[in-house]
Amino acid sequence: MRPEIDFAGRQVHGSRETQDDYYGFCPLSADTDGLDGLLLVLADGMGGYKGGGTASRIVVESFIEHFCFSRGTLRERMLGSLHASRRSLLEEIARHDESFGHMGSTLVAVVRSPQGLHWVSVGDSGLYLFRDGVVQRVNADHSMAPLLADQVARGEMTAEEAAHHPDRHALRSAIAARPLFEFELRDQPFELQRGDIVYAATDGLASLTDEEVAERMQTNARESAEHIATALLIAINELGRKRQDNTTVAVIRNE
């Protein structure tokens, strides 16, 4: 029998008129899906372009559909689903005029199996682990921010210059009409410990520092995944930022 997994996701618009984030869960069974566990897919449509919300929805839904109906190794299924989601987006772009040509989305797709975590990600949406009171990002960030941090480490710019650099949020890779420049695939399991809390989030959560997130996590560590996701979004709303981005948080408890 497949063990029950506690999971939940929540969203807020922030100060945006539209919601460009999208997410979905799909419980997995060895009988019907080839493995036991849970699939989580989260995407953030590229703001500032037409169709951001449509892009994120297509990417999530097509990834889940392809993954759940495909067979093969986990690596083959994750790669196939990644490319299927891009094909679906390209088909959608072709149905519209050129003003939709720049629509695109980030993606983080996570399989929670009995062995641990496996993921594929593109863009800056994060996959995080809360363990022993500390928040750790476990997937790659395909924005310019890590490259700027490297320049700071080499003494080529100051931390303040990097923090205010106009391109710090620019994406180096995304699911879009342009070629898929870079993605991260981890098919070997990232081992979890009892009590770990895993969550994926769009970049709107970055309004909170890791320490602020960890504090909320610690306070609510014994609560349900739904309660934890809600607590993080309450913290976002309490900031009262005039230019708060859409924020989506999807939580998986490892009990």
Short mmCIF file of C-alpha atoms in Angstrom, two decimals:
data_model
loop_
_atom_site.label_atom_id
_atom_site.label_comp_id
_atom_site.label_asym_id
_atom_site.label_seq_id
_atom_site.Cartn_x
_atom_site.Cartn_y
_atom_site.Cartn_z
CA MET A 1 0.00 0.00 0.00
CA ARG A 2 1.30 3.46 -0.91
CA PRO A 3 2.09 5.50 2.23
CA GLU A 4 0.12 8.71 2.60
CA ILE A 5 2.08 11.90 1.92
CA ASP A 6 1.07 15.23 3.46
CA PHE A 7 1.23 17.91 0.76
CA ALA A 8 -0.45 21.20 -0.10
CA GLY A 9 0.01 24.37 -2.14
CA ARG A 10 -1.17 27.94 -1.76
CA GLN A 11 -0.96 31.16 -3.81
CA VAL A 12 -1.35 34.92 -3.44
CA HIS A 13 -1.54 37.57 -6.18
CA GLY A 14 0.55 40.11 -4.31
CA SER A 15 0.12 43.51 -5.96
CA ARG A 16 -0.28 42.00 -9.45
CA GLU A 17 -3.60 42.12 -11.29
CA THR A 18 -3.09 38.66 -12.75
CA GLN A 19 -1.82 35.36 -11.38
CA ASP A 20 1.05 34.11 -13.56
CA ASP A 21 2.02 31.22 -11.25
CA TYR A 22 0.59 27.73 -11.57
CA TYR A 23 1.16 24.43 -9.79
CA GLY A 24 -0.17 20.92 -9.57
CA PHE A 25 0.27 17.68 -7.65
CA CYS A 26 -0.21 14.13 -8.88
CA PRO A 27 -0.09 11.19 -6.44
CA LEU A 28 1.79 8.27 -8.03
CA SER A 29 1.07 4.57 -7.68
CA ALA A 30 3.27 1.70 -8.84
CA ASP A 31 0.16 -0.02 -10.23
CA THR A 32 -0.84 2.83 -12.54
CA ASP A 33 2.20 5.13 -12.79
CA GLY A 34 5.14 2.77 -12.53
CA LEU A 35 6.33 4.09 -9.16
CA ASP A 36 4.98 5.09 -5.77
CA GLY A 37 5.19 8.64 -4.52
CA LEU A 38 4.14 12.13 -5.52
CA LEU A 39 4.77 14.46 -8.45
CA LEU A 40 4.81 18.21 -7.81
CA VAL A 41 5.13 20.67 -10.69
CA LEU A 42 5.34 24.44 -10.20
CA ALA A 43 5.83 27.18 -12.79
CA ASP A 44 6.08 30.97 -12.92
CA GLY A 45 4.97 32.59 -16.17
CA MET A 46 7.34 35.29 -17.32
CA GLY A 47 5.91 38.60 -16.11
CA GLY A 48 5.92 41.59 -18.41
CA TYR A 49 4.92 39.53 -21.44
CA LYS A 50 1.51 38.54 -22.72
CA GLY A 51 0.32 35.12 -21.74
CA GLY A 52 2.40 34.54 -18.61
CA GLY A 53 -0.45 32.82 -16.81
CA THR A 54 -1.28 30.74 -19.86
CA ALA A 55 2.36 29.70 -20.24
CA SER A 56 2.70 28.48 -16.65
CA ARG A 57 -0.58 26.55 -16.84
CA ILE A 58 0.39 24.82 -20.10
CA VAL A 59 3.85 23.92 -18.80
CA VAL A 60 2.49 22.37 -15.59
CA GLU A 61 -0.44 20.51 -17.13
CA SER A 62 1.52 19.12 -20.07
CA PHE A 63 4.40 17.98 -17.81
CA ILE A 64 2.04 16.13 -15.49
CA GLU A 65 0.08 14.56 -18.34
CA HIS A 66 3.18 13.35 -20.18
CA PHE A 67 4.87 12.06 -17.02
CA CYS A 68 1.86 10.12 -15.80
CA PHE A 69 1.18 8.47 -19.16
CA SER A 70 4.80 7.71 -20.11
CA ARG A 71 6.98 4.79 -19.10
CA GLY A 72 10.71 4.17 -18.95
CA THR A 73 13.39 5.17 -16.48
CA LEU A 74 12.75 8.13 -14.22
CA ARG A 75 15.37 10.09 -16.16
CA GLU A 76 13.65 9.34 -19.47
CA ARG A 77 10.25 10.30 -18.10
CA MET A 78 11.45 13.57 -16.59
CA LEU A 79 13.37 14.61 -19.71
CA GLY A 80 10.51 13.57 -21.96
CA SER A 81 8.03 15.54 -19.87
CA LEU A 82 10.27 18.61 -19.88
CA HIS A 83 10.47 18.62 -23.67
CA ALA A 84 6.76 17.82 -24.00
CA SER A 85 5.90 20.87 -21.91
CA ARG A 86 8.01 23.06 -24.21
CA ARG A 87 6.37 21.58 -27.32
CA SER A 88 2.94 22.34 -25.88
CA LEU A 89 4.00 25.91 -25.20
CA LEU A 90 5.35 26.33 -28.75
CA GLU A 91 2.03 25.06 -30.12
CA GLU A 92 0.20 27.65 -28.03
CA ILE A 93 2.51 30.45 -29.20
CA ALA A 94 1.86 29.46 -32.83
CA ARG A 95 -1.89 29.95 -32.29
CA HIS A 96 -1.46 33.63 -31.43
CA ASP A 97 -0.06 36.74 -33.05
CA GLU A 98 3.55 37.80 -32.62
CA SER A 99 2.78 39.73 -29.43
CA PHE A 100 2.69 36.34 -27.67
CA GLY A 101 6.06 35.30 -29.06
CA HIS A 102 7.90 36.09 -25.83
CA MET A 103 5.64 34.12 -23.51
CA GLY A 104 7.51 31.65 -21.36
CA SER A 105 7.77 30.10 -17.94
CA THR A 106 10.05 28.68 -15.30
CA LEU A 107 9.58 25.09 -14.17
CA VAL A 108 10.44 22.97 -11.17
CA ALA A 109 9.15 19.40 -11.26
CA VAL A 110 9.77 17.18 -8.24
CA VAL A 111 9.20 13.48 -7.75
CA ARG A 112 9.04 12.38 -4.12
CA SER A 113 9.76 8.64 -4.26
CA PRO A 114 10.45 6.14 -1.45
CA GLN A 115 14.16 6.72 -2.15
CA GLY A 116 14.05 10.52 -1.84
CA LEU A 117 13.71 13.55 -4.12
CA HIS A 118 14.32 13.72 -7.86
CA TRP A 119 13.81 16.87 -9.91
CA VAL A 120 14.20 18.78 -13.13
CA SER A 121 14.16 22.57 -13.13
CA VAL A 122 14.52 25.53 -15.48
CA GLY A 123 14.64 29.17 -14.42
CA ASP A 124 14.68 30.70 -10.96
CA SER A 125 11.80 28.94 -9.19
CA GLY A 126 13.30 27.27 -6.16
CA LEU A 127 13.22 23.88 -4.50
CA TYR A 128 14.06 24.11 -0.81
CA LEU A 129 14.70 21.85 2.16
CA PHE A 130 13.98 22.81 5.76
CA ARG A 131 16.01 20.61 8.10
CA ASP A 132 17.25 21.18 11.66
CA GLY A 133 16.07 24.79 11.66
CA VAL A 134 17.88 25.75 8.45
CA VAL A 135 16.54 26.52 4.96
CA GLN A 136 18.65 25.24 2.07
CA ARG A 137 18.03 25.68 -1.64
CA VAL A 138 18.74 22.39 -3.40
CA ASN A 139 18.15 23.15 -7.09
CA ALA A 140 20.05 25.49 -9.39
CA ASP A 141 19.07 29.14 -9.94
CA HIS A 142 19.13 29.99 -13.65
CA SER A 143 18.85 33.74 -13.15
CA MET A 144 21.74 36.20 -13.30
CA ALA A 145 21.93 36.34 -9.49
CA PRO A 146 24.42 33.45 -9.04
CA LEU A 147 26.73 34.91 -11.70
CA LEU A 148 26.67 38.28 -9.97
CA ALA A 149 27.43 36.54 -6.66
CA ASP A 150 30.45 34.92 -8.32
CA GLN A 151 31.65 38.36 -9.41
CA VAL A 152 31.30 39.59 -5.84
CA ALA A 153 33.33 36.61 -4.61
CA ARG A 154 36.07 37.44 -7.11
CA GLY A 155 36.11 41.07 -6.02
CA GLU A 156 34.83 42.33 -9.37
CA MET A 157 31.87 44.15 -7.81
CA THR A 158 30.52 44.90 -4.37
CA ALA A 159 27.64 43.08 -2.74
CA GLU A 160 25.64 46.31 -2.85
CA GLU A 161 26.25 46.67 -6.59
CA ALA A 162 25.11 43.09 -7.15
CA ALA A 163 22.00 43.59 -5.02
CA HIS A 164 20.95 46.57 -7.13
CA HIS A 165 22.13 45.32 -10.52
CA PRO A 166 19.36 45.87 -13.11
CA ASP A 167 19.79 42.35 -14.52
CA ARG A 168 19.90 40.44 -11.22
CA HIS A 169 16.46 38.89 -11.84
CA ALA A 170 16.96 38.23 -15.56
CA LEU A 171 16.59 34.58 -16.54
CA ARG A 172 19.43 32.78 -18.30
CA SER A 173 17.11 29.93 -19.23
CA ALA A 174 13.36 29.37 -19.38
CA ILE A 175 10.78 27.28 -21.19
CA ALA A 176 10.01 29.56 -24.12
CA ALA A 177 10.25 29.92 -27.90
CA ARG A 178 13.99 30.37 -27.69
CA PRO A 179 16.11 27.21 -27.33
CA LEU A 180 16.25 25.61 -23.89
CA PHE A 181 19.67 26.92 -22.90
CA GLU A 182 20.11 25.31 -19.51
CA PHE A 183 18.26 23.01 -17.14
CA GLU A 184 19.06 20.88 -14.11
CA LEU A 185 18.14 17.21 -13.85
CA ARG A 186 18.66 15.11 -10.74
CA ASP A 187 17.45 11.58 -11.31
CA GLN A 188 19.54 10.06 -8.51
CA PRO A 189 17.70 10.40 -5.19
CA PHE A 190 18.37 13.26 -2.80
CA GLU A 191 17.90 11.45 0.49
CA LEU A 192 15.43 12.81 3.01
CA GLN A 193 15.33 12.49 6.77
CA ARG A 194 12.30 12.12 8.98
CA GLY A 195 10.92 15.54 9.81
CA ASP A 196 12.26 17.23 6.67
CA ILE A 197 9.98 19.75 5.01
CA VAL A 198 10.40 20.21 1.27
CA TYR A 199 8.86 23.12 -0.58
CA ALA A 200 8.92 24.63 -4.05
CA ALA A 201 8.27 28.32 -4.50
CA THR A 202 8.14 31.03 -7.12
CA ASP A 203 10.40 34.04 -6.71
CA GLY A 204 7.75 36.08 -4.93
CA LEU A 205 8.79 34.26 -1.74
CA ALA A 206 12.18 35.97 -2.01
CA SER A 207 10.58 39.00 -0.34
CA LEU A 208 11.28 37.02 2.84
CA THR A 209 14.85 36.25 3.86
CA ASP A 210 15.86 32.63 4.43
CA GLU A 211 16.00 33.42 8.14
CA GLU A 212 12.42 34.75 8.11
CA VAL A 213 11.24 31.66 6.24
CA ALA A 214 13.12 29.40 8.67
CA GLU A 215 11.48 31.16 11.62
CA ARG A 216 8.00 30.54 10.20
CA MET A 217 8.93 26.97 9.39
CA GLN A 218 10.24 26.33 12.90
CA THR A 219 7.11 27.78 14.47
CA ASN A 220 4.86 25.60 12.33
CA ALA A 221 7.09 22.53 11.92
CA ARG A 222 4.59 20.18 13.55
CA GLU A 223 1.64 21.52 11.57
CA SER A 224 0.18 20.20 8.31
CA ALA A 225 1.60 21.03 4.89
CA GLU A 226 -1.46 23.20 4.27
CA HIS A 227 -0.86 25.13 7.49
CA ILE A 228 2.83 25.67 6.64
CA ALA A 229 2.08 26.94 3.12
CA THR A 230 -0.56 29.29 4.50
CA ALA A 231 1.79 30.59 7.21
CA LEU A 232 4.43 31.54 4.63
CA LEU A 233 1.92 33.44 2.52
CA ILE A 234 0.56 35.23 5.58
CA ALA A 235 4.14 36.37 6.21
CA ILE A 236 4.30 37.70 2.63
CA ASN A 237 1.03 39.59 3.04
CA GLU A 238 2.17 41.05 6.35
CA LEU A 239 5.07 42.77 4.57
CA GLY A 240 2.56 45.02 2.80
CA ARG A 241 4.86 45.58 -0.17
CA LYS A 242 3.45 47.84 -2.89
CA ARG A 243 5.21 45.84 -5.62
CA GLN A 244 4.83 42.31 -4.34
CA ASP A 245 5.08 39.63 -7.02
CA ASN A 246 2.78 36.63 -7.30
CA THR A 247 3.85 34.03 -4.75
CA THR A 248 3.19 30.31 -4.81
CA VAL A 249 4.38 27.80 -2.22
CA ALA A 250 3.92 24.03 -2.51
CA VAL A 251 4.89 21.99 0.56
CA ILE A 252 5.65 18.29 1.08
CA ARG A 253 6.21 16.92 4.58
CA ASN A 254 8.50 13.92 5.05
CA GLU A 255 7.14 12.08 8.07
#
